[in-house]
PDB file of C-alpha atoms in Angstrom:
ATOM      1  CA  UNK A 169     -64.290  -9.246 -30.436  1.00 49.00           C
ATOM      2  CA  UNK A 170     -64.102  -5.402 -31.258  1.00 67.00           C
ATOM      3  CA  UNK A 171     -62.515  -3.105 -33.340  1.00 71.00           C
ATOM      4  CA  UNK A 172     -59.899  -1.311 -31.302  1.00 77.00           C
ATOM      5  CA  UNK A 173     -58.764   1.756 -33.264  1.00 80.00           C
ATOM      6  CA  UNK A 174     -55.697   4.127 -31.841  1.00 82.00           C
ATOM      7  CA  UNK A 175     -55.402   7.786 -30.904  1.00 89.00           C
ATOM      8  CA  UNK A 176     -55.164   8.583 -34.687  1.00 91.00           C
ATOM      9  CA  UNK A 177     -56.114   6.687 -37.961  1.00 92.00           C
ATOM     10  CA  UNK A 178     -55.867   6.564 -41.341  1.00 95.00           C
ATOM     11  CA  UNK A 179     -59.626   7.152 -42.987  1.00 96.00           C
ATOM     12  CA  UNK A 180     -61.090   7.597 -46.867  1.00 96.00           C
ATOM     13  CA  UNK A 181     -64.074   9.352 -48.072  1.00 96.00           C
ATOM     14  CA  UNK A 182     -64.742   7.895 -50.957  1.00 96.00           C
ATOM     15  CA  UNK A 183     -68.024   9.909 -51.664  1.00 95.00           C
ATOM     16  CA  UNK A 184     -65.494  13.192 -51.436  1.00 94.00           C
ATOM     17  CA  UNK A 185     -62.472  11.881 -53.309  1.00 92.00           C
ATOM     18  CA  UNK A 186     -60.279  11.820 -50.431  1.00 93.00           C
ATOM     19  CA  UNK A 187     -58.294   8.578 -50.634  1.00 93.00           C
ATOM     20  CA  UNK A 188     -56.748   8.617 -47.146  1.00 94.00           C
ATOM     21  CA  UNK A 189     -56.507  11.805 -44.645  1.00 94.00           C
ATOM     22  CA  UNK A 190     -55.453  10.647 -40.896  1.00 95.00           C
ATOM     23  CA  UNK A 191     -57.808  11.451 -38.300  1.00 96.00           C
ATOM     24  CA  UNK A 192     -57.824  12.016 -34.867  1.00 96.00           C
ATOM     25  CA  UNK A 193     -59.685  10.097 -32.374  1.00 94.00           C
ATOM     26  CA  UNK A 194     -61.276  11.820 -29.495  1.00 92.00           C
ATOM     27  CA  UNK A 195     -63.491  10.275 -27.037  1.00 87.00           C
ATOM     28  CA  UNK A 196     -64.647  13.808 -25.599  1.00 87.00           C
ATOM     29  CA  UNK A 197     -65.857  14.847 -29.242  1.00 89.00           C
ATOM     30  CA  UNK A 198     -69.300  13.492 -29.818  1.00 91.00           C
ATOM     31  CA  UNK A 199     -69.563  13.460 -34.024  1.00 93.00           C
ATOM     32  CA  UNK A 200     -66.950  14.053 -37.066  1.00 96.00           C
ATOM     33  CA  UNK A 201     -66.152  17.015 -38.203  1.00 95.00           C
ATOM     34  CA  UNK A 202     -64.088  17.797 -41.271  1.00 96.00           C
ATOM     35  CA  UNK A 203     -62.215  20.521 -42.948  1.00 95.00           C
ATOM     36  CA  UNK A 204     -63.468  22.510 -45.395  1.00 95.00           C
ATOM     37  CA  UNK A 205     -62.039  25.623 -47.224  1.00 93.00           C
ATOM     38  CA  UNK A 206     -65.012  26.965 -48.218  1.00 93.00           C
ATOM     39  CA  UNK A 207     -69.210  26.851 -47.953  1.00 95.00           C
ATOM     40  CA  UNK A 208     -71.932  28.483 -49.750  1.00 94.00           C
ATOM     41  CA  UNK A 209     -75.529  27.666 -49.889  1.00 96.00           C
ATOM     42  CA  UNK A 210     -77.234  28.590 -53.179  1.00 94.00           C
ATOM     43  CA  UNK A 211     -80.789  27.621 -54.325  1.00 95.00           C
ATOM     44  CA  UNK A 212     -80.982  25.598 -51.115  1.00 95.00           C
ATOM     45  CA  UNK A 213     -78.222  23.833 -51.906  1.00 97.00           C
ATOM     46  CA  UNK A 214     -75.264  23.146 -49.932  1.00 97.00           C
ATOM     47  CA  UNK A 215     -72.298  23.921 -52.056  1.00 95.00           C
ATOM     48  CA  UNK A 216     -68.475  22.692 -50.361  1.00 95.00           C
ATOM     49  CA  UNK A 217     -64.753  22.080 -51.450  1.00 93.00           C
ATOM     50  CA  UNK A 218     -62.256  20.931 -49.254  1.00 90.00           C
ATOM     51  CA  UNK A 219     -59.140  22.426 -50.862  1.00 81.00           C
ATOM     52  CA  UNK A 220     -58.491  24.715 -53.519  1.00 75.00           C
ATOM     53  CA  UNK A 221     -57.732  21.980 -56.387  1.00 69.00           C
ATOM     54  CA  UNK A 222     -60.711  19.811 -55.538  1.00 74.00           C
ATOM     55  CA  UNK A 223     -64.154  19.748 -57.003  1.00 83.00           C
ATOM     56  CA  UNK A 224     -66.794  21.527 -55.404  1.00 91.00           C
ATOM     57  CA  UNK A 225     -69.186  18.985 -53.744  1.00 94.00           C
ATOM     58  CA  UNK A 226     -73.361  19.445 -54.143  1.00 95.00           C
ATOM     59  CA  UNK A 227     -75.745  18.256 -51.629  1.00 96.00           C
ATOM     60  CA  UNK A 228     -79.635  19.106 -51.708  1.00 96.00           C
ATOM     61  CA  UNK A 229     -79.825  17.078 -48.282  1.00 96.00           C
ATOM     62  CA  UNK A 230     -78.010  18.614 -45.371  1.00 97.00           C
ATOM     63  CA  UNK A 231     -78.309  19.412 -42.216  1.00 96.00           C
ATOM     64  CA  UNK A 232     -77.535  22.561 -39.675  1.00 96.00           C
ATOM     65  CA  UNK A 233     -76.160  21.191 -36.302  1.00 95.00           C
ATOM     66  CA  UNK A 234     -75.642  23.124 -33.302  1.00 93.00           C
ATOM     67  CA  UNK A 235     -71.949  22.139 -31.915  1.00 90.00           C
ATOM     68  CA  UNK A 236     -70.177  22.984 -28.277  1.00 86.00           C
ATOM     69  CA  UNK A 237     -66.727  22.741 -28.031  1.00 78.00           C
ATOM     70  CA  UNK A 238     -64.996  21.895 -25.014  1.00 75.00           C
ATOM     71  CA  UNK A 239     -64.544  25.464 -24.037  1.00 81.00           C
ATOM     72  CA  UNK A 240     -68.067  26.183 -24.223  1.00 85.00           C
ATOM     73  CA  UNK A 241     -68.514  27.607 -27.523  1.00 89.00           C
ATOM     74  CA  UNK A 242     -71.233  27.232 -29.438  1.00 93.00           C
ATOM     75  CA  UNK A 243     -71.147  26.914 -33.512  1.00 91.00           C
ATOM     76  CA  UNK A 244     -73.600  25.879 -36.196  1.00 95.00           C
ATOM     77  CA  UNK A 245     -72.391  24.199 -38.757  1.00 95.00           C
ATOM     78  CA  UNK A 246     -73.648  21.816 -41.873  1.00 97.00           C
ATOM     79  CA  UNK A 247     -73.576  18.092 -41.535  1.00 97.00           C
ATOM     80  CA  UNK A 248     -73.714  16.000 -44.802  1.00 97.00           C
ATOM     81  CA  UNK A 249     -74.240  12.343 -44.551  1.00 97.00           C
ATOM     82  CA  UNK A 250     -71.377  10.521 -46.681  1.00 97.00           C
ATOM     83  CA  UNK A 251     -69.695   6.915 -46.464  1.00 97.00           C
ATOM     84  CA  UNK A 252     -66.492   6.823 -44.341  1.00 97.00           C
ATOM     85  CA  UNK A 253     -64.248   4.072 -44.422  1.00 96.00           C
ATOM     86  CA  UNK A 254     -61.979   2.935 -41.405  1.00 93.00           C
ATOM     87  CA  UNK A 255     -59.959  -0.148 -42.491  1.00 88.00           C
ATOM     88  CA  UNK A 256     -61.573  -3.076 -43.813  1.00 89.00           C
ATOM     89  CA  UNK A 257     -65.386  -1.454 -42.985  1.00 92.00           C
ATOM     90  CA  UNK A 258     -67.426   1.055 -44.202  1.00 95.00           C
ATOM     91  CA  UNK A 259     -69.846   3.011 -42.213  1.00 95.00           C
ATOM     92  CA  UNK A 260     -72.664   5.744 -43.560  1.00 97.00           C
ATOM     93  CA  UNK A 261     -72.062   8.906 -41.162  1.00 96.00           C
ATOM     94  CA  UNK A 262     -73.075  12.273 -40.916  1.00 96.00           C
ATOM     95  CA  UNK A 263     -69.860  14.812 -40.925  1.00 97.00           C
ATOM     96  CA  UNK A 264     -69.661  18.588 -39.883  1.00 96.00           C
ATOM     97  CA  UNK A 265     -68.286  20.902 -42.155  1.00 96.00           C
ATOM     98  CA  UNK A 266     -65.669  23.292 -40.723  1.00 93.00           C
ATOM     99  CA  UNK A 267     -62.531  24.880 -40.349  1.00 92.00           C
ATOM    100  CA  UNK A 268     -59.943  23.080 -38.643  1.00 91.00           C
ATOM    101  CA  UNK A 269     -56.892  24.709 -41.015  1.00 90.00           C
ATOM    102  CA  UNK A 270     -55.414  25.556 -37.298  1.00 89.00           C
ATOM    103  CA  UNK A 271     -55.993  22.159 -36.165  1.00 91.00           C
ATOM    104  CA  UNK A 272     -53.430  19.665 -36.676  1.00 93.00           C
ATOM    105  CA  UNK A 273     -56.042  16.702 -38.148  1.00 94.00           C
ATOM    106  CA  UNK A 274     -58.145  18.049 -40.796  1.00 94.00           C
ATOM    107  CA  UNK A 275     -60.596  15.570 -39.579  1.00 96.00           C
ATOM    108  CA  UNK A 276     -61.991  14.765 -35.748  1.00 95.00           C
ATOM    109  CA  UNK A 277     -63.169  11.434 -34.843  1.00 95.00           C
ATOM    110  CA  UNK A 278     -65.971  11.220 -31.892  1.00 92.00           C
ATOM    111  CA  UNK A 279     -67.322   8.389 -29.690  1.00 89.00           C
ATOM    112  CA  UNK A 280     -70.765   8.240 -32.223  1.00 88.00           C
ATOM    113  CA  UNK A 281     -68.683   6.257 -34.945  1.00 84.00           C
TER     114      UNK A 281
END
C-alpha cells in the first residue's frame, strides 16, 4: 500500500536544523523549493541561512537549476541535496533555494518526492 500524504504536511530537515516547518503539497510543482533569507557564493562555495538567528549553512556541492513557474517565469536558483524527512521515512532530495517570504509555506512540495 502507499503513502498518502495531504494538501499540507509537517516535514524536518535535519541536515539544516529545522525540526518541523509545514509544507505544502503541490502536484503542479515538479521539485522542493525552500526559503531562504539570504545566498552568497564565495570561493565556489555556496553560502545560505534560512532566518536571521540560524547558522549559515556551507556546501562545496551545489547545483544551479533553471525553474518555470506556473506563470511562465523563468528563475535560476541553487539546489543543495539534503535529507528530508516526511513521517516515519527519510528521503535524500535535492531542494531549491529561494524566496518564498510572500508565500504562505516556506517550503513547496512537488510530484518528484
Amino acid at each position: 500500500m502507499d503513502k498518502k500524504v495531504g494538501r499540507f504536511e509537517k516535514v524536518s530537515f535535519p541536515e539544516l536544523d529545522i525540526d518541523i516547518i509545514e509544507a505544502k503539497v503541490d502536484t503542479g510543482a515538479y521539485g522542493i523549493a525552500l526559503h531562504v533569507d539570504g545566498i552568497e557564493v564565495i570561493d565556489d562555495k555556496l553560502n545560505f541561512w534560512i532566518n536571521e538567528e540560524s547558522n549559515k549553512f556551507t556546501y562545496d556541492k551545489y547545483k544551479v537549476v533553471t525553474v518555470k513557474s506556473s506563470f511562465g517565469r523563468i528563475q535560476k536558483r541553487y539546489s543543495v541535496r539534503t535529507q528530508l524527512k516526511l513521517g516515519d521515512k527519510s528521503y535524500k532530495v535535492f531542494v531549491s533555494l529561494t524566496d518564498r517570504k510572500s508565500m504562505k509555506f516556506p517550503c513547496l512540495i512537488g510530484r518528484r518526492l
